Every structure is written in structure tokens, then in C-alpha cells.
Coordinates of C-alpha atoms in Angstrom, one line a residue:
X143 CA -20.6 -2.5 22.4
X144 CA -19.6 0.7 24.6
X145 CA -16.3 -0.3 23.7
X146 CA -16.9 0.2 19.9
X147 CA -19.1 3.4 20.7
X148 CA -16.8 4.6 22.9
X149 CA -13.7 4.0 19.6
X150 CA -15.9 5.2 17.1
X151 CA -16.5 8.7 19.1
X152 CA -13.3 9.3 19.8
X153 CA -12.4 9.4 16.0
X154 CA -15.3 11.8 15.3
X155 CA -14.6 14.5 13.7
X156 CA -15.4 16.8 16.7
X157 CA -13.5 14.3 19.0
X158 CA -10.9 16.3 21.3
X159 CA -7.7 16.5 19.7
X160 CA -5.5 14.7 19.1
X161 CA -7.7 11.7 17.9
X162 CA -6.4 8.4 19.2
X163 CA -5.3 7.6 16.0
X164 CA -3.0 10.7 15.5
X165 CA -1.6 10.3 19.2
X166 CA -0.5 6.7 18.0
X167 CA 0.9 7.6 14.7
X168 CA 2.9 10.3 16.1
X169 CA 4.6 7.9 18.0
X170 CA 5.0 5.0 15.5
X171 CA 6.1 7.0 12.1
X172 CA 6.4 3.4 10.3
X173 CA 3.0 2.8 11.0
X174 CA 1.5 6.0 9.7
X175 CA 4.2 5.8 6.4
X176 CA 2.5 2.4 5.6
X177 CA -0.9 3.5 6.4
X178 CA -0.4 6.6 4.2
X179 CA 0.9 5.3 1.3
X180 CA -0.4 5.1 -2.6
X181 CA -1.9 1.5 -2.5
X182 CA -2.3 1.4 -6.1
X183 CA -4.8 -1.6 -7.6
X184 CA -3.3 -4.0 -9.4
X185 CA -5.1 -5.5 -13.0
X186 CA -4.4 -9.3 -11.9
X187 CA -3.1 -11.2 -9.0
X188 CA -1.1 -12.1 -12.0
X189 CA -0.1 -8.5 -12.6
X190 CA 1.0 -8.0 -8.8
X191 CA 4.7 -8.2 -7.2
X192 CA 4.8 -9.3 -3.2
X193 CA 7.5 -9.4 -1.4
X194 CA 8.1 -10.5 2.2
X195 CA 8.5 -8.1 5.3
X196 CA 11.0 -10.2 7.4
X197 CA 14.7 -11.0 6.2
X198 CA 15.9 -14.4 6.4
X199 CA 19.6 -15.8 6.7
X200 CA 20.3 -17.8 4.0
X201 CA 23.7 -20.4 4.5
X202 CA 25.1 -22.1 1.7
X203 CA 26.9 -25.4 1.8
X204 CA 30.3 -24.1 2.3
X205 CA 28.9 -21.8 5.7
X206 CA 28.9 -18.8 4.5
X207 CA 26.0 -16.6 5.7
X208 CA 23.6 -13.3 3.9
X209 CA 20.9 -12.1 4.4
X210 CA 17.4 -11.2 1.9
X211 CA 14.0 -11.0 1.7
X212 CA 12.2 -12.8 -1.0
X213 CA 9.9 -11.2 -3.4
X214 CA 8.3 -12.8 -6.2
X215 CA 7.8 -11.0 -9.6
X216 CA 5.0 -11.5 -11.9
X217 CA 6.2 -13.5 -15.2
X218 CA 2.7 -11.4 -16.4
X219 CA 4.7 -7.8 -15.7
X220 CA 3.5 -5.5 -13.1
X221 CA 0.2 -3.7 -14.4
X222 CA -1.6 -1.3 -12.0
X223 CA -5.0 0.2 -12.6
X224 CA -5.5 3.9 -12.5
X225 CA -7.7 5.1 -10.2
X226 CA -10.5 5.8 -12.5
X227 CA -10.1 2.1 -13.7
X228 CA -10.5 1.1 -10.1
X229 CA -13.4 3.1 -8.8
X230 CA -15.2 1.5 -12.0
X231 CA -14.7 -2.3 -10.7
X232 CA -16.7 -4.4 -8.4
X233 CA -15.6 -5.5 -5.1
X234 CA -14.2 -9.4 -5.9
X235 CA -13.0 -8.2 -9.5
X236 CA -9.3 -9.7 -8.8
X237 CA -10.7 -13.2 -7.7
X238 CA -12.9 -13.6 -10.7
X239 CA -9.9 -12.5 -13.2
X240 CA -7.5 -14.6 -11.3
X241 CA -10.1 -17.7 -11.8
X242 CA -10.6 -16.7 -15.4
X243 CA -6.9 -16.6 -16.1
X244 CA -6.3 -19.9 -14.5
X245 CA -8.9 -21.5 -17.4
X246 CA -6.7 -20.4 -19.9
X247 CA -3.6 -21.7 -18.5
X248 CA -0.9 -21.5 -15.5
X249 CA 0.2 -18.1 -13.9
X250 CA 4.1 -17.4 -13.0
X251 CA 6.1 -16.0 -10.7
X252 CA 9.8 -15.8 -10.4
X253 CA 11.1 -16.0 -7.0
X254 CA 14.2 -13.3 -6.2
X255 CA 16.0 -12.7 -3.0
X256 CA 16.5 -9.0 -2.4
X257 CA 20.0 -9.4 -0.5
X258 CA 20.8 -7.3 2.4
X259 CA 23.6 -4.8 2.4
X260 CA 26.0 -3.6 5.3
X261 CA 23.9 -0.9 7.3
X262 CA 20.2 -2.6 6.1
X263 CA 18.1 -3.6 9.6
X264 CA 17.6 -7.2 9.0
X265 CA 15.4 -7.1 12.3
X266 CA 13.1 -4.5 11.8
X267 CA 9.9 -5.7 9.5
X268 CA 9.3 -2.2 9.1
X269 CA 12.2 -1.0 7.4
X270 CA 12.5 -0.7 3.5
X271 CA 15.2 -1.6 1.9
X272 CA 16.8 0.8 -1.8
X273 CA 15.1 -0.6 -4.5
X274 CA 19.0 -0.9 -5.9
X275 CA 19.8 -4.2 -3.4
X276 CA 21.0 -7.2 -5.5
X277 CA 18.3 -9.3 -6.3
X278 CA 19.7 -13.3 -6.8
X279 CA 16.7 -15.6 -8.9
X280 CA 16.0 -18.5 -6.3
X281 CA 12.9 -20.1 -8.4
X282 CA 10.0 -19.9 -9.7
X283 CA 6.1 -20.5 -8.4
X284 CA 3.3 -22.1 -10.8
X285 CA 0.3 -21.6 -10.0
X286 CA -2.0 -23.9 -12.3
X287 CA -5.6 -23.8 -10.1
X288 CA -7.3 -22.2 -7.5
X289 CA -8.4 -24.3 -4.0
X290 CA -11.6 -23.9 -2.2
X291 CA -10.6 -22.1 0.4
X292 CA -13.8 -23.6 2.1
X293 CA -12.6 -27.5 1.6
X294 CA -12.2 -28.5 5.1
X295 CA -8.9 -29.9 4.6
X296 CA -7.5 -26.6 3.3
X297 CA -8.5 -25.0 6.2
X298 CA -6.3 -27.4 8.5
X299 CA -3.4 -26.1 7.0
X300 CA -1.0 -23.8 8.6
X301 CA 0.9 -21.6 7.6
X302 CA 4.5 -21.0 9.2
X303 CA 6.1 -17.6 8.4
X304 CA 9.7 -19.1 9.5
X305 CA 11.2 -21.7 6.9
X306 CA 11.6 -25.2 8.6
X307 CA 14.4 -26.2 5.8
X308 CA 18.0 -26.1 6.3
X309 CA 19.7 -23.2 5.1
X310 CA 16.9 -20.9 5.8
X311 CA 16.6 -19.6 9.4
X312 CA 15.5 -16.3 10.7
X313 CA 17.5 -13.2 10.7
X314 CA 16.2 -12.0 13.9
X315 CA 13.2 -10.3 13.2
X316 CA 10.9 -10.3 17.1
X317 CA 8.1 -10.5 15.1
X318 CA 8.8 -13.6 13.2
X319 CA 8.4 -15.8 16.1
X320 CA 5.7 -14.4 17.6
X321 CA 3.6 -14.6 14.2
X322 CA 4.8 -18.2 13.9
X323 CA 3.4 -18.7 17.5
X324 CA 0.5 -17.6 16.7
X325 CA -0.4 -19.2 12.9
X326 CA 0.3 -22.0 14.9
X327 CA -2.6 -21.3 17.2
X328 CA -4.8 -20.5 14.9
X329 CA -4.3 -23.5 13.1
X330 CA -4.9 -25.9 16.2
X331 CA -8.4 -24.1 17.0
X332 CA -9.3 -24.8 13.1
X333 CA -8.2 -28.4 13.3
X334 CA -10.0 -28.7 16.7
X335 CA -13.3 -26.7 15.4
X336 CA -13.1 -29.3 11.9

């Protein structure tokens, strides 16, 4: 508790200067880019693109070796609300649409590989890569219901951001083990808490 008194004074507005917050972001400029940035609201779960942070290296059959990130695209197009439209919505708006949509039939995403180009940090989860990177098609998702995210054997799964299949390793990325590492964690203290 003084902890999160002690936090929550130090952002006051009459908090010496400069706030905690400013000292970190002055020294982590990717952290206050992605924390300052438009966050537009999208109509649909359906109507939103997502991509991945980390690059992976993709090898074909013949050895030869590039890198991407995948992204998936809606097969709905990309529709954002305005911020009037937003303000006007309540909280869980995007999961009743999503489950309303679903009734009336499957939702689609295409899968796409953004592919890397000479000078792009494939390490760095932080770094955007120009919107004008070749994207290759690699498949497409269907989604046709929802799951209870509550069903006890949902919540033993475990999600592992590095891609056990051949072909598909990491490019490098720090982070990406580390986050595996701890999904992995997680998922154990689930299973073991049923």
C-alpha cells in the first residue's frame, strides 16, 4: 500500500519534476512513441489489422533464409470509429459485436508476412518497419466461434510466442525468449491452480 501511495504521489500534478514517468520516457523514446500514439478504435475485432512485434526467420526447402513479421488483415476491411463514435460506446461493445457477428457466420483474416529489407532491425521488437516492405500471403485464419475463456480446459493452454515448426525460428529478438519463458510459467501455475 505505501508503495502505491508513494507511485501515485509522485505522478501528482505538484510532484517534483521530472515525474517518474517523464524521467523514464526521456530515456526510452520507443516507449514514450508507443505510449503517445493515436490508438484509434476499431468498429469490429473483425474490422481490426494485428500484426506481430518480433521478426521471425523463415527457411524454405531449398535453405534459403528471410526474414518477416506476420500481420493478419481483416477479409471485413479495416474500419475505425471516430472518436465521437467511440466516446458514445460502452465498455465490452467489441466483444458483444464480435459474438453477434460470429451468429451470422465465420470472420476472416488473411495471413501476410511483411518481409524484412537490408538495414530493417530484425532484433529490436520496438522498431517499425515502412509500410512499403513486401508483404508475401502465407494463409488465412477462420474464425467460426467464440470459446469460454472461463472453460477450465481453455485456460490450460499456453501460448508460445516462438513457432515450434520447422522453417520458422526466431530472428533474434531478446525478448522472444524471455516472453516464451515466461507464457510458459504462467501456464504451469494455471494447470497447477486447475
Amino acid at each position: 500500500l505505501a508503495a502505491a501511495q508513494s507511485s501515485s504521489a509522485a505522478g501528482a500534478p505538484d510532484a517534483p519534476k521530472p515525474r517518474p514517468i517523464e524521467a523514464f520516457f526521456a530515456t526510452h523514446p520507443a516507449a514514450k512513441a508507443f505510449a503517445t500514439a493515436d490508438k484509434p478504435i476499431p468498429k469490429s475485432f473483425a474490422t481490426q489489422a494485428f500484426f506481430a512485434i518480433t521478426a521471425f526467420k523463415f527457411t524454405n526447402a531449398s535453405g534459403t533464409s528471410q526474414f518477416g513479421r506476420f500481420r493478419l488483415v481483416p477479409a471485413a476491411g479495416k474500419q475505425l470509429l471516430t472518436a465521437d463514435e467511440a466516446a458514445k460506446m460502452p465498455s465490452d461493445f467489441l466483444s458483444a459485436e464480435f459474438s453477434m457477428r460470429l451468429a451470422e457466420g465465420p470472420v476472416q483474416f488473411q495471413v501476410m508476412v511483411q518481409m524484412a529489407q537490408p538495414g530493417d532491425d530484425v532484433t529490436d521488437s520496438t522498431k517499425v518497419w515502412p509500410e512499403d516492405r513486401k508483404q508475401i500471403p502465407f494463409g488465412t485464419l477462420t474464425i467460426t466461434a467464440r470459446a469460454d475463456e472461463l472453460d477450465p480446459d481453455h485456460r490450460k493452454i499456453i501460448f508460445d510466442p516462438v513457432p515450434r515448426v520447422q522453417g520458422i525460428d526466431s530472428a533474434g529478438d531478446p525478448l522472444t525468449e524471455v516472453r516464451s519463458d515466461i507464457y510458459l510459467l504462467s501456464g504451469r501455475r494455471r494447470r497447477a491452480n486447475g
